[in-house]
């Protein structure tokens, strides 16, 4: 089975712009979660989608949004980019939303905001 | 206040040493995960625990639900074990420890 894929892998944007990141889960996985990783804050949960519905949301401003399509692929969008949004954005897929489901991580998208 | 605390933050070991990384959490959880992250960013799930102990090769993970504590042990450490190890707990969402950076010297 193919693993979790994320596109693009690297991205450079300017403050004020918006960005859309994409995540394709492992075939058969219906849950996709997004995470932000920075040197200062470590890994932080952004949101989780299951069957096209947002199930949980972390403590991030409304500039961060996401969606999931019927084929379980997911996108996250960050509007009005700030320098502090520079981070590695990771998505992970799993069979379900229960904590007892193993998470499979993608390689991440490294976003640099200048 | 961080829901998940890991120790130590950094660890250097000689090849062959027995290594222990500790994780304490303060919330009720449905499961605890141990993750491994190599330079470059890729994260691999090592273990998922809700009770007891699991073993995979040279890696052993234990959890004590009453004490809200988990440990990750690496026996006969090897330079390829050098990575960041992250403890994560699942409640309604995932909460992550700050990670333990392990360097194993040949």
CSV table of C-alpha atoms in Angstrom, one decimal:
chain,number,residue,atom,x,y,z
A,1,UNK,CA,0.0,0.0,0.0
A,2,UNK,CA,1.2,3.5,-0.7
A,3,UNK,CA,1.9,5.6,2.3
A,4,UNK,CA,0.6,9.0,3.2
A,5,UNK,CA,1.6,11.6,0.7
A,6,UNK,CA,1.7,15.4,1.1
A,7,UNK,CA,2.1,18.1,-1.5
A,8,UNK,CA,4.0,20.2,-1.9
A,9,UNK,CA,7.0,19.2,0.2
A,10,UNK,CA,8.5,22.7,0.4
A,11,UNK,CA,6.8,26.1,0.0
A,12,UNK,CA,8.0,29.6,0.4
A,13,UNK,CA,5.3,32.3,0.8
A,14,UNK,CA,5.2,36.0,1.7
A,15,UNK,CA,3.4,37.5,4.7
A,16,UNK,CA,-0.2,38.2,4.0
A,17,UNK,CA,-0.5,35.5,1.3
A,18,UNK,CA,-2.5,32.3,1.7
A,19,UNK,CA,-1.5,28.7,1.2
A,20,UNK,CA,-3.2,25.4,0.6
A,21,UNK,CA,-1.5,22.1,1.6
A,22,UNK,CA,-2.7,18.7,0.4
A,23,UNK,CA,-2.7,15.3,2.1
A,24,UNK,CA,-3.6,11.9,0.5
A,25,UNK,CA,-4.2,9.2,3.2
A,26,UNK,CA,-3.5,5.5,2.9
A,27,UNK,CA,-6.1,3.8,0.9
A,28,UNK,CA,-9.0,2.8,3.2
A,29,UNK,CA,-8.2,5.3,5.9
A,30,UNK,CA,-11.0,7.6,6.6
A,31,UNK,CA,-9.4,9.8,9.3
A,32,UNK,CA,-6.9,12.6,8.5
A,33,UNK,CA,-5.3,14.7,11.2
A,34,UNK,CA,-3.1,17.8,10.7
A,35,UNK,CA,-0.3,18.9,12.9
A,36,UNK,CA,2.1,21.9,13.1
A,37,UNK,CA,5.6,21.4,14.2
A,38,UNK,CA,7.9,24.3,15.2
A,39,UNK,CA,11.2,24.3,17.1
A,40,UNK,CA,9.7,26.4,19.8
A,41,UNK,CA,6.3,24.7,20.3
A,42,UNK,CA,7.0,21.2,19.1
A,43,UNK,CA,4.1,19.2,17.7
A,44,UNK,CA,0.7,20.7,18.0
A,45,UNK,CA,-2.7,19.4,16.9
A,46,UNK,CA,-4.5,21.4,14.3
A,47,UNK,CA,-7.6,19.5,13.4
A,48,UNK,CA,-9.0,16.0,12.6
A,49,UNK,CA,-11.4,15.0,9.8
A,50,UNK,CA,-13.4,11.8,9.5
A,51,UNK,CA,-15.8,11.1,6.6
A,52,UNK,CA,-15.7,14.7,5.5
A,53,UNK,CA,-16.6,16.1,8.9
A,54,UNK,CA,-14.3,18.0,11.3
A,55,UNK,CA,-14.3,16.0,14.5
A,56,UNK,CA,-11.8,17.9,16.6
A,57,UNK,CA,-10.0,21.2,16.4
A,58,UNK,CA,-6.9,22.4,18.2
A,59,UNK,CA,-6.2,25.8,19.6
A,60,UNK,CA,-5.3,27.7,16.5
A,61,UNK,CA,-6.8,30.9,15.1
A,62,UNK,CA,-9.5,30.9,12.4
A,63,UNK,CA,-6.9,31.6,9.7
A,64,UNK,CA,-6.2,27.9,9.8
A,65,UNK,CA,-8.9,25.8,8.2
A,66,UNK,CA,-9.3,22.5,6.5
A,67,UNK,CA,-11.6,20.2,4.7
A,68,UNK,CA,-11.9,16.6,3.6
A,69,UNK,CA,-13.2,15.2,0.4
A,70,UNK,CA,-15.3,12.2,-0.3
A,71,UNK,CA,-12.2,10.2,-1.3
A,72,UNK,CA,-10.7,11.0,2.2
A,73,UNK,CA,-8.1,13.4,0.7
A,74,UNK,CA,-7.7,16.5,2.8
A,75,UNK,CA,-6.5,20.0,2.4
A,76,UNK,CA,-5.6,22.6,4.9
A,77,UNK,CA,-5.6,26.3,4.2
A,78,UNK,CA,-3.8,29.1,6.0
A,79,UNK,CA,-4.9,32.6,5.2
A,80,UNK,CA,-3.1,35.9,5.8
A,81,UNK,CA,0.2,34.2,6.5
A,82,UNK,CA,2.4,35.4,9.4
A,83,UNK,CA,6.1,34.8,10.0
A,84,UNK,CA,5.2,32.6,12.9
A,85,UNK,CA,3.3,30.2,10.6
A,86,UNK,CA,6.7,29.0,9.3
A,87,UNK,CA,6.7,25.3,10.3
A,88,UNK,CA,6.6,21.7,9.2
A,89,UNK,CA,3.0,20.7,8.6
A,90,UNK,CA,2.3,17.1,9.0
A,91,UNK,CA,-0.7,15.1,8.2
A,92,UNK,CA,-1.5,11.6,9.5
A,93,UNK,CA,-4.1,9.1,8.5
A,94,UNK,CA,-5.7,6.3,10.4
A,95,UNK,CA,-8.7,3.9,10.0
A,96,UNK,CA,-10.8,5.7,12.6
A,97,UNK,CA,-10.8,8.5,15.1
A,98,UNK,CA,-10.3,6.4,18.2
A,99,UNK,CA,-7.1,6.9,20.0
A,100,UNK,CA,-6.4,3.2,19.7
A,101,UNK,CA,-6.0,3.6,15.9
A,102,UNK,CA,-2.4,3.8,14.8
A,103,UNK,CA,-1.4,7.0,13.1
A,104,UNK,CA,0.5,6.9,9.8
A,105,UNK,CA,2.4,10.2,9.1
A,106,UNK,CA,3.2,11.8,5.8
A,107,UNK,CA,6.6,13.3,5.1
A,108,UNK,CA,5.3,16.8,5.8
A,109,UNK,CA,5.3,20.2,4.0
A,110,UNK,CA,7.9,22.6,5.1
A,111,UNK,CA,6.4,26.1,4.9
A,112,UNK,CA,8.6,29.2,5.1
A,113,UNK,CA,7.0,32.6,5.4
A,114,UNK,CA,9.2,35.6,4.6
B,1,UNK,CA,0.8,23.8,31.6
B,2,UNK,CA,1.9,20.9,29.4
B,3,UNK,CA,-0.4,17.9,29.5
B,4,UNK,CA,2.6,15.6,28.6
B,5,UNK,CA,6.0,15.8,30.1
B,6,UNK,CA,9.0,13.9,28.8
B,7,UNK,CA,12.4,13.3,30.3
B,8,UNK,CA,15.2,13.6,29.5
B,9,UNK,CA,15.1,16.3,26.8
B,10,UNK,CA,18.5,15.2,25.5
B,11,UNK,CA,20.3,11.9,25.9
B,12,UNK,CA,23.7,10.7,24.6
B,13,UNK,CA,24.6,7.0,24.9
B,14,UNK,CA,27.3,4.7,23.9
B,15,UNK,CA,26.4,2.0,21.4
B,16,UNK,CA,25.1,-1.0,23.3
B,17,UNK,CA,23.8,0.9,26.3
B,18,UNK,CA,20.3,0.4,27.7
B,19,UNK,CA,18.2,3.5,27.3
B,20,UNK,CA,15.0,4.7,29.1
B,21,UNK,CA,12.8,7.6,28.1
B,22,UNK,CA,10.0,8.6,30.4
B,23,UNK,CA,6.7,10.2,29.8
B,24,UNK,CA,4.2,11.5,32.3
B,25,UNK,CA,0.7,12.9,31.5
B,26,UNK,CA,-1.9,14.7,33.5
B,27,UNK,CA,-5.2,13.9,31.6
B,28,UNK,CA,-7.3,10.9,31.3
B,29,UNK,CA,-6.4,9.2,28.0
B,30,UNK,CA,-7.7,6.6,25.7
B,31,UNK,CA,-4.2,5.6,24.4
B,32,UNK,CA,-0.6,6.6,24.5
B,33,UNK,CA,1.6,6.6,21.5
B,34,UNK,CA,5.4,6.6,21.1
B,35,UNK,CA,6.7,8.2,17.9
B,36,UNK,CA,10.1,8.3,16.3
B,37,UNK,CA,11.3,11.3,14.2
B,38,UNK,CA,14.5,11.2,12.2
B,39,UNK,CA,16.3,14.2,10.9
B,40,UNK,CA,14.4,15.4,7.9
B,41,UNK,CA,11.1,15.2,9.6
B,42,UNK,CA,9.5,11.8,8.9
B,43,UNK,CA,7.6,10.4,11.9
B,44,UNK,CA,7.0,6.8,12.5
B,45,UNK,CA,4.6,5.3,15.0
B,46,UNK,CA,6.5,2.9,17.3
B,47,UNK,CA,3.9,1.8,19.8
B,48,UNK,CA,0.3,2.4,20.8
B,49,UNK,CA,-0.5,1.5,24.3
B,50,UNK,CA,-3.6,1.5,26.5
B,51,UNK,CA,-2.3,-0.9,29.2
B,52,UNK,CA,0.6,-3.1,30.0
B,53,UNK,CA,3.7,-3.6,27.9
B,54,UNK,CA,4.6,-4.1,24.3
B,55,UNK,CA,7.8,-5.2,22.7
B,56,UNK,CA,9.1,-4.8,19.1
B,57,UNK,CA,12.6,-6.0,18.5
B,58,UNK,CA,14.9,-4.1,20.8
B,59,UNK,CA,12.2,-1.6,21.8
B,60,UNK,CA,9.9,-2.1,24.8
B,61,UNK,CA,7.1,0.3,25.9
B,62,UNK,CA,5.3,0.1,29.2
B,63,UNK,CA,2.4,2.1,30.6
B,64,UNK,CA,1.0,2.5,34.1
B,65,UNK,CA,-2.4,3.9,33.8
B,66,UNK,CA,-2.8,4.5,37.6
B,67,UNK,CA,0.4,6.5,37.8
B,68,UNK,CA,-0.1,8.2,34.4
B,69,UNK,CA,3.3,7.2,33.3
B,70,UNK,CA,4.9,5.4,30.4
B,71,UNK,CA,8.5,4.4,29.6
B,72,UNK,CA,10.2,3.6,26.3
B,73,UNK,CA,13.2,1.3,26.6
B,74,UNK,CA,15.8,0.6,24.0
B,75,UNK,CA,18.0,-2.4,24.6
B,76,UNK,CA,21.5,-2.7,23.0
B,77,UNK,CA,21.3,0.8,21.5
B,78,UNK,CA,22.7,1.4,18.0
B,79,UNK,CA,23.7,4.5,16.2
B,80,UNK,CA,20.7,4.1,13.9
B,81,UNK,CA,18.5,4.6,17.0
B,82,UNK,CA,19.6,8.2,17.0
B,83,UNK,CA,16.4,10.2,16.6
B,84,UNK,CA,13.8,12.3,18.5
B,85,UNK,CA,11.4,10.2,20.4
B,86,UNK,CA,8.0,11.8,21.1
B,87,UNK,CA,5.3,10.7,23.5
B,88,UNK,CA,1.7,11.5,22.5
B,89,UNK,CA,-1.5,10.9,24.4
B,90,UNK,CA,-4.9,10.8,22.9
B,91,UNK,CA,-7.9,12.3,24.7
B,92,UNK,CA,-10.3,14.1,22.4
B,93,UNK,CA,-7.2,15.1,20.4
B,94,UNK,CA,-3.6,14.4,20.5
B,95,UNK,CA,-1.3,16.1,23.1
B,96,UNK,CA,2.5,15.8,22.5
B,97,UNK,CA,5.5,15.8,24.7
B,98,UNK,CA,8.4,18.0,23.7
B,99,UNK,CA,10.5,15.0,22.6
B,100,UNK,CA,13.7,13.4,23.7
B,101,UNK,CA,16.7,13.8,21.3
B,102,UNK,CA,18.7,10.6,21.4
B,103,UNK,CA,22.3,10.3,20.1
B,104,UNK,CA,24.0,7.0,20.1
B,105,UNK,CA,27.7,7.1,19.7
B,106,UNK,CA,29.5,4.2,18.0
